[in-house]
Coordinates of C-alpha atoms and ligand atoms in Angstrom, one line a residue:
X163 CA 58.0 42.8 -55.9
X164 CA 61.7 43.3 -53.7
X165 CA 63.6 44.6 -56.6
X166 CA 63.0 47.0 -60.0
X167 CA 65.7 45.9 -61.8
X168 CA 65.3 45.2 -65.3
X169 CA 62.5 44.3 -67.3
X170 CA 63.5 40.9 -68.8
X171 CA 63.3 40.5 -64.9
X172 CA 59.2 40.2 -65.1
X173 CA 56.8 38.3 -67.0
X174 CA 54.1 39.9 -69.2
X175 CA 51.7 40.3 -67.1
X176 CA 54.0 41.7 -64.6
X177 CA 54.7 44.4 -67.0
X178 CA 51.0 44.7 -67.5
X179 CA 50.1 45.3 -63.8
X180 CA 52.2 47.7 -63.5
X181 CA 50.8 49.3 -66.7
X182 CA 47.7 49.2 -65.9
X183 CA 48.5 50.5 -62.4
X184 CA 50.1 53.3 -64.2
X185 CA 47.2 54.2 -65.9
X186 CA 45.0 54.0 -62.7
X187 CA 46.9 56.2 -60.2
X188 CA 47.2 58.8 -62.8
X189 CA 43.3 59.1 -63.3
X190 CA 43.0 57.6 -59.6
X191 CA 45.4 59.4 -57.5
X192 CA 46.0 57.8 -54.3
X193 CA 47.6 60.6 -52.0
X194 CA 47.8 58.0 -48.3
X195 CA 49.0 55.1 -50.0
X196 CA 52.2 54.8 -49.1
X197 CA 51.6 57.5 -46.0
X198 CA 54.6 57.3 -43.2
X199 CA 56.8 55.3 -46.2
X200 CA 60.4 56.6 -47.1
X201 CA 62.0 56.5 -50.4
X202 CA 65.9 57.2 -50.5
X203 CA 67.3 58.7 -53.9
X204 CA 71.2 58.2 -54.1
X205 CA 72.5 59.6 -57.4
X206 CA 75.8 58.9 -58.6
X207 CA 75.7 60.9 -61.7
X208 CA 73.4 63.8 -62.5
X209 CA 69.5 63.8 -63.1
X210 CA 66.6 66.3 -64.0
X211 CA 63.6 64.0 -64.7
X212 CA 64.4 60.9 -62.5
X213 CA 65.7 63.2 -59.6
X214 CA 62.0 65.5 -59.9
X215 CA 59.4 62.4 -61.2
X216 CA 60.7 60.2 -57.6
X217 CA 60.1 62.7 -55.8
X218 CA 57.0 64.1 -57.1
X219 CA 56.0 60.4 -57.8
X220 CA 56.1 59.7 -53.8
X221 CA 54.2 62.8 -52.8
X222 CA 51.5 61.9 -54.4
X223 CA 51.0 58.9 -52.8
X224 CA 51.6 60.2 -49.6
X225 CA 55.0 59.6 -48.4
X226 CA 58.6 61.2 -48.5
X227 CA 61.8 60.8 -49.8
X228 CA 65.7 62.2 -49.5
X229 CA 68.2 62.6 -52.4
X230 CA 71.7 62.0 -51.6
X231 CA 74.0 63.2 -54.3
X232 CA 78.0 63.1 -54.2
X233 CA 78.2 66.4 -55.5
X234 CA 75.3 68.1 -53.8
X235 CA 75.5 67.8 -50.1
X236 CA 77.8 65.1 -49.2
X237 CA 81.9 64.3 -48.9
X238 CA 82.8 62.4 -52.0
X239 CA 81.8 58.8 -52.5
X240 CA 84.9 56.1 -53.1
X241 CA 83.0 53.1 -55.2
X242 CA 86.1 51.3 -56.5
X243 CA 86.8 47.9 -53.9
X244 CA 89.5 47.4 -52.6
X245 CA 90.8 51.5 -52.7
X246 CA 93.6 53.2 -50.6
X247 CA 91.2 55.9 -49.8
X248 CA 93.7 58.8 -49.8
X249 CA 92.1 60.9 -52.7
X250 CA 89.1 63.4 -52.2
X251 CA 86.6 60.8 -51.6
X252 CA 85.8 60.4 -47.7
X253 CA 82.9 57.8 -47.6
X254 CA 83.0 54.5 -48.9
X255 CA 79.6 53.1 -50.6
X256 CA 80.7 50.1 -48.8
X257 CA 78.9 52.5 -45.5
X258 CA 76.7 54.5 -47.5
X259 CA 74.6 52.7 -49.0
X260 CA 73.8 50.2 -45.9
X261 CA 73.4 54.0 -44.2
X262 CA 70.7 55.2 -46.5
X263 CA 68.7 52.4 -47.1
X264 CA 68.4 51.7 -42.8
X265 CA 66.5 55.2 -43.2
X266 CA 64.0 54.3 -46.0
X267 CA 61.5 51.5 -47.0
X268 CA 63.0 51.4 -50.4
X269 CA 66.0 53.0 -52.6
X270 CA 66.4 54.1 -55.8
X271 CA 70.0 53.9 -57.1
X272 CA 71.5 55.6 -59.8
X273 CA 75.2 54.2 -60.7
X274 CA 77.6 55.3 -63.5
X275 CA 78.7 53.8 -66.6
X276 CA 83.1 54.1 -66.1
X277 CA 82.9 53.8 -70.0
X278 CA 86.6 52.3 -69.7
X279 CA 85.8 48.8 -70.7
X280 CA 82.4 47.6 -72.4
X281 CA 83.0 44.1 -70.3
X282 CA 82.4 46.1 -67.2
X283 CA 80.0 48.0 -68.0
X284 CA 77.9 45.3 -69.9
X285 CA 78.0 43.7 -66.4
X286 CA 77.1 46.4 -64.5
X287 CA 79.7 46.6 -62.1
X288 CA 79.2 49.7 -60.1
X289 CA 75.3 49.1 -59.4
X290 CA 75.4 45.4 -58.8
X291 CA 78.0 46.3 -56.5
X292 CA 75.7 48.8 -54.3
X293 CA 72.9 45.8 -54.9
X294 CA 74.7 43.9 -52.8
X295 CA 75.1 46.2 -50.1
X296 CA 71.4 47.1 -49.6
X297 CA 69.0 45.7 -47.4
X298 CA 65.4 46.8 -48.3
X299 CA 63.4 47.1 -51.9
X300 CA 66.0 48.5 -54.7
X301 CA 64.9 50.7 -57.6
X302 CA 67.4 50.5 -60.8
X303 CA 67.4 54.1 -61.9
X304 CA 70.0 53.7 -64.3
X305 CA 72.9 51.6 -64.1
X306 CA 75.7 51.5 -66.5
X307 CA 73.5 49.4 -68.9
X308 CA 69.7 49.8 -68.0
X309 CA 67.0 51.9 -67.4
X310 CA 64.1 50.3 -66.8
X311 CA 62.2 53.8 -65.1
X312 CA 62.7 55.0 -68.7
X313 CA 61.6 52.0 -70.5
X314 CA 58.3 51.7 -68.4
X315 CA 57.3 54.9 -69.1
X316 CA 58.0 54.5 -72.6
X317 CA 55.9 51.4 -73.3
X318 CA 53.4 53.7 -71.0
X319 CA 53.7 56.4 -73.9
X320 CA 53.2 54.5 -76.8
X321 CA 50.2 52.6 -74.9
X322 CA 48.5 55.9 -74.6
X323 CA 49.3 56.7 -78.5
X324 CA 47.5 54.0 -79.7
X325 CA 50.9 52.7 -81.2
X326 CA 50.7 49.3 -82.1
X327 CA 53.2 46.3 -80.0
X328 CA 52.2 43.7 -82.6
X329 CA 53.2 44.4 -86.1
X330 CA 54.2 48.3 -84.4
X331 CA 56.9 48.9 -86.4
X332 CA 59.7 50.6 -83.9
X333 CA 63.2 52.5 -85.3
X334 CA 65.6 53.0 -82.5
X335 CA 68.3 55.5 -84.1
X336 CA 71.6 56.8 -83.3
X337 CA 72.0 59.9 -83.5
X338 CA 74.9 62.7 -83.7
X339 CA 76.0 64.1 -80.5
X340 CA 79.4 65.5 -79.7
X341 CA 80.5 63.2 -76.5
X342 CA 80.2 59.9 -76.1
X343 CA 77.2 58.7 -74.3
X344 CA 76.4 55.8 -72.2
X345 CA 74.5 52.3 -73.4
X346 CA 71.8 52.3 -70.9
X347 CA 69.3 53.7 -72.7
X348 CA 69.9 52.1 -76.3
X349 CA 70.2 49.1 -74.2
X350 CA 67.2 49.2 -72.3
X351 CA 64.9 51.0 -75.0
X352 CA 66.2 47.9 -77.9
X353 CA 64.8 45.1 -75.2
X354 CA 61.6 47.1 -74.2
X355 CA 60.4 46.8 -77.8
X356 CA 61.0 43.9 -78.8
X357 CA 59.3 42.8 -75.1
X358 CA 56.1 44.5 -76.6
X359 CA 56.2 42.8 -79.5
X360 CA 57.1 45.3 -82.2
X361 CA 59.2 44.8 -85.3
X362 CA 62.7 46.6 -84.1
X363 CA 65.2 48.5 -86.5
X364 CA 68.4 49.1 -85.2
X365 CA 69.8 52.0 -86.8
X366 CA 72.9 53.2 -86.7
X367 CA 76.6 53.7 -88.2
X368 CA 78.9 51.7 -88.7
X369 CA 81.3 51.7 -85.7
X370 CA 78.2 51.9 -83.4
X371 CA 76.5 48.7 -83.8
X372 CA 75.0 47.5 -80.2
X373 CA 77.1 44.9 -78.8
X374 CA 75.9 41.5 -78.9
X375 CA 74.9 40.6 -75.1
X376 CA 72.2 43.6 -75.8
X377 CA 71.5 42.3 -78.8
X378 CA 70.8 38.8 -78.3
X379 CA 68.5 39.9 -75.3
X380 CA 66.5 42.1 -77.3
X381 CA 66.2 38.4 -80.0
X382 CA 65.1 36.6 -76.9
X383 CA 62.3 39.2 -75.7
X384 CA 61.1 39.5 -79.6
X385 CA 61.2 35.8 -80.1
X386 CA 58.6 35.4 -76.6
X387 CA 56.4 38.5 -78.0
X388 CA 56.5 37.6 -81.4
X389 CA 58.6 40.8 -82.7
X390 CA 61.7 41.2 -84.6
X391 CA 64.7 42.7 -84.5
X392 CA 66.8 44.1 -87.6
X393 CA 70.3 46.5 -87.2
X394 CA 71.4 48.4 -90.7
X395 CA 72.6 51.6 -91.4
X396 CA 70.5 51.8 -94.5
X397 CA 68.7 55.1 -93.2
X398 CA 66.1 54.9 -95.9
X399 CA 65.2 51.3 -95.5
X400 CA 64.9 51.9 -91.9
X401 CA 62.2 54.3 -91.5
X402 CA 60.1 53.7 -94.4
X403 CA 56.6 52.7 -92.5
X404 CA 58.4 53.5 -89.4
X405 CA 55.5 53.9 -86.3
X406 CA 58.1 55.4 -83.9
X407 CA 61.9 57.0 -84.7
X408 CA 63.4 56.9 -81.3
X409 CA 66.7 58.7 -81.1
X410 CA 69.6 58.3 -79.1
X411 CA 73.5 58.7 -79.3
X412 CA 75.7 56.2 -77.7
X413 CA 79.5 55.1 -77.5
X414 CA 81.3 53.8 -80.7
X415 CA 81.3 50.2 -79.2
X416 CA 84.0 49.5 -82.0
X417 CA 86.5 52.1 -79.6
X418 CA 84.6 51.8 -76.7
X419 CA 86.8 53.4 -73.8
X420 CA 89.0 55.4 -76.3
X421 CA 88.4 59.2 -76.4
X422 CA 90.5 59.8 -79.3
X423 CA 89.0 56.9 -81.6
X424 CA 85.2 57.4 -81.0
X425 CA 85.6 61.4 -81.5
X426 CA 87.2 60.7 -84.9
X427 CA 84.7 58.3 -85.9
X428 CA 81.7 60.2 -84.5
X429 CA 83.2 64.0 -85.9
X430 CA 81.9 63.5 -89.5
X431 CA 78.2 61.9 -88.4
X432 CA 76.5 65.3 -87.8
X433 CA 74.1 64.1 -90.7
X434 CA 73.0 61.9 -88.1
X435 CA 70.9 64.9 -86.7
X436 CA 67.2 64.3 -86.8
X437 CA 65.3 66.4 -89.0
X438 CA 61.8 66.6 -90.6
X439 CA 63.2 64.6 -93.8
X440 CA 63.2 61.9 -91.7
X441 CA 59.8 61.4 -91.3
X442 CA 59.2 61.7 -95.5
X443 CA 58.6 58.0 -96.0
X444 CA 57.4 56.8 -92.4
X445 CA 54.0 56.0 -91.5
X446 CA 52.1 59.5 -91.3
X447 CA 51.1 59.2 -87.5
X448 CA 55.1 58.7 -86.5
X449 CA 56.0 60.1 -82.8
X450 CA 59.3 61.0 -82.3
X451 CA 60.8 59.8 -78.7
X452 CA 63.8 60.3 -77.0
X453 CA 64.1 60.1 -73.1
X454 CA 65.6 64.1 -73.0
X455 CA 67.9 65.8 -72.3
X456 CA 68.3 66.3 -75.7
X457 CA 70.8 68.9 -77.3
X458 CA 68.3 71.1 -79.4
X459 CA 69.7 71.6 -83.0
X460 CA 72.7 68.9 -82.3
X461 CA 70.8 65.5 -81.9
X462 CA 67.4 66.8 -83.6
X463 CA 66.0 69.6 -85.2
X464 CA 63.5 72.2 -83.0
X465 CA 61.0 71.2 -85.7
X466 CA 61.1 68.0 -84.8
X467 CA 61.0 68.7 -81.1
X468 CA 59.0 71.5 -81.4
X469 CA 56.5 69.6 -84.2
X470 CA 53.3 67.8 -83.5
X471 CA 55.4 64.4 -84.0
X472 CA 57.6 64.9 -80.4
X473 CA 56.0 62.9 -77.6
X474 CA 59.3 63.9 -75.3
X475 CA 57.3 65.6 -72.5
X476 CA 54.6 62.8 -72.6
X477 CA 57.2 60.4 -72.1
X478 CA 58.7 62.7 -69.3
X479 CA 55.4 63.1 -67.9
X480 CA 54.9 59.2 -68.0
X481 CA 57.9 58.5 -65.7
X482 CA 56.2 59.7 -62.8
X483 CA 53.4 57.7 -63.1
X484 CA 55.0 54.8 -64.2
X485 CA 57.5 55.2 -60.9
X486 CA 54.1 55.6 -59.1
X487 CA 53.4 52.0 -59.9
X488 CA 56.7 50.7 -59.5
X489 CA 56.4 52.1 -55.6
X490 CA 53.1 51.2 -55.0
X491 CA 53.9 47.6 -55.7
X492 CA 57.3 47.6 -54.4
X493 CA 56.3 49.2 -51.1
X494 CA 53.1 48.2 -49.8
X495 CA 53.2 44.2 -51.4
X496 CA 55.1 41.7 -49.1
Ligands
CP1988 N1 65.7 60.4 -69.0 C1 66.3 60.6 -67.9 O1 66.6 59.6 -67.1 O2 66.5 61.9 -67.5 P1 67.4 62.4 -66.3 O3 68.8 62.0 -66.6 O4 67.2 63.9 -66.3 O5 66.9 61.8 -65.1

């Protein structure tokens, strides 16, 4: 494997390996496999779990890793081509990123969605941009529209719940927040799903439906695994039987780019917070997911978080070792 980009990028049983390499290095460990092996972190925007699980993830196995971070330790990073570089920025990624990856066997990029125009970011501008420029193995840890670290892990989670792919029956919700949020994870979570197999509820308001490039790759995965995909904002339809509620907030994709229009739409949606009524009518084992951080008593309830249905820290947890697989095979397989 050269690249970790997205998962619609490997087969089934590419997915499996990794999986079930997962599983194996965390009751396994392998502390000198990838001994004397470098793993470069370059964050564009902020992190807590993928920052720590990388890093974490590559000591076990036995090698290293450095974090570069534009706001941490470094003069600014200009990403736009073509730029009159006479603002704060001093370094061009056009440099960096060549830089960094001649130091390391591998590199794990995290880009930024502009949020300016869906187009854009629905092509991933920034990250393909720094693909381009790099020379060894990449790592996608989150682009504008993708987050395949987080995806991994969460198939990983549900695996290790005994939740069903086949006839699973998988509600990924929006849910209230007060900013507008990237598309990544919606994006990513909607695909991995369907990818396993499971029969996948859209849930939302109206103003936030997905847009249909994410949508029509999500059909496409769920029409190979034999899934489904649905999108309502019947609330009650949704989750009735539901196996998994998986919340997230996103942008309004109907004002996507405009401050002004998404706040009004999104300021009377704080019903949209997750609570334990949620859970009256789903199937009695539900989980609830969400890839953190999570604004306690703003996107969901502390008895939902705090509640025996919240599998947040497992999938946490599962990053690391999903990660783990991701670098054994990317590092150590020509
Ligand atoms: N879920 C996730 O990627 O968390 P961080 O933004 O803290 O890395």
């Amino acid at each position: 494997m050269k690249e970790f980009h997205d998962l619609a990028d490997l087969s089934g049983e590419e997915i499996q390996d990794l999986l079930t390499l997962a599983s194996r290095l965390q009751t396994n460990p392998e502390p000198r496999a990838l001994a004397g092996k470098v793993l470069a972190l370059l964050f564009m925007s902020p992190s807590l779990r993928t920052l720590a699980s990388f890093q974490a993830a590559m000591v076990r196995l036995g090698g290293g890793s450095f974090v570069i971070s534009p706001n941490m330790s470094i003069h600014g990073l200009e990403t736009r081509p073509g730029i009159v570089m006479d603002g704060m920025a001093a370094e061009h990624i056009r440099e960096a990123v060549p830089v960094i990856a001649s130091y390391a066997d591998a590199i794990g990029i995290r880009a930024f969605a502009e949020r300016r125009k869906l187009e854009d970011d629905l092509a991933d501008l920034e990250y393909n941009e720094m693909r381009r420029l790099c020379q060894v193995p990449l790592i996608n840890m989150e682009s504008a529209i993708n987050h395949p670290c987080q995806s991994l892990a969460d198939w990983k989670t549900m695996d290790d719940l005994g939740v069903a792919g086949q006839g699973g029956k998988f509600v990924l919700s929006w849910a209230y927040h007060p900013r507008a949020l990237p598309l990544a994870v919606p994006a990513a979570t909607v695909h991995m799903a369907a990818a396993r197999g499971m029969q996948v509820t859209v849930l939302r308001p109206e103003g936030f439906e997905l847009p249909d490039a994410i949508m029509q790759k999500a059909r496409q995965a769920a029409e190979a695994s034999g899934g489904s995909i649905n999108e309502t904002d019947d609330r009650a339809a949704a989750v009735a039987g539901a196996h998994v509620i998986y919340a997230k907030s996103w942008s309004s994709t109907r004002h996507y780019g405009d401050r002004i229009e998404d706040q009004d739409l999104r300021n009377d949606l704080d019903h949209w917070r997750v609570d334990d009524s949620w859970f009256d009518t789903a199937d009695t084992g539900c989980h609830f997911m969400h890839c953190l951080p999570v604004r306690r008593g703003v996107v969901v309830t502390d008895e939902v978080l705090d509640g025996p249905r919240s599998v947040v820290i497992q999938e946490a947890q599962n990053r690391m070792y999903a990660q783990m697989a991701v670098l054994h095979r990317i590092m150590l397989q020509p």
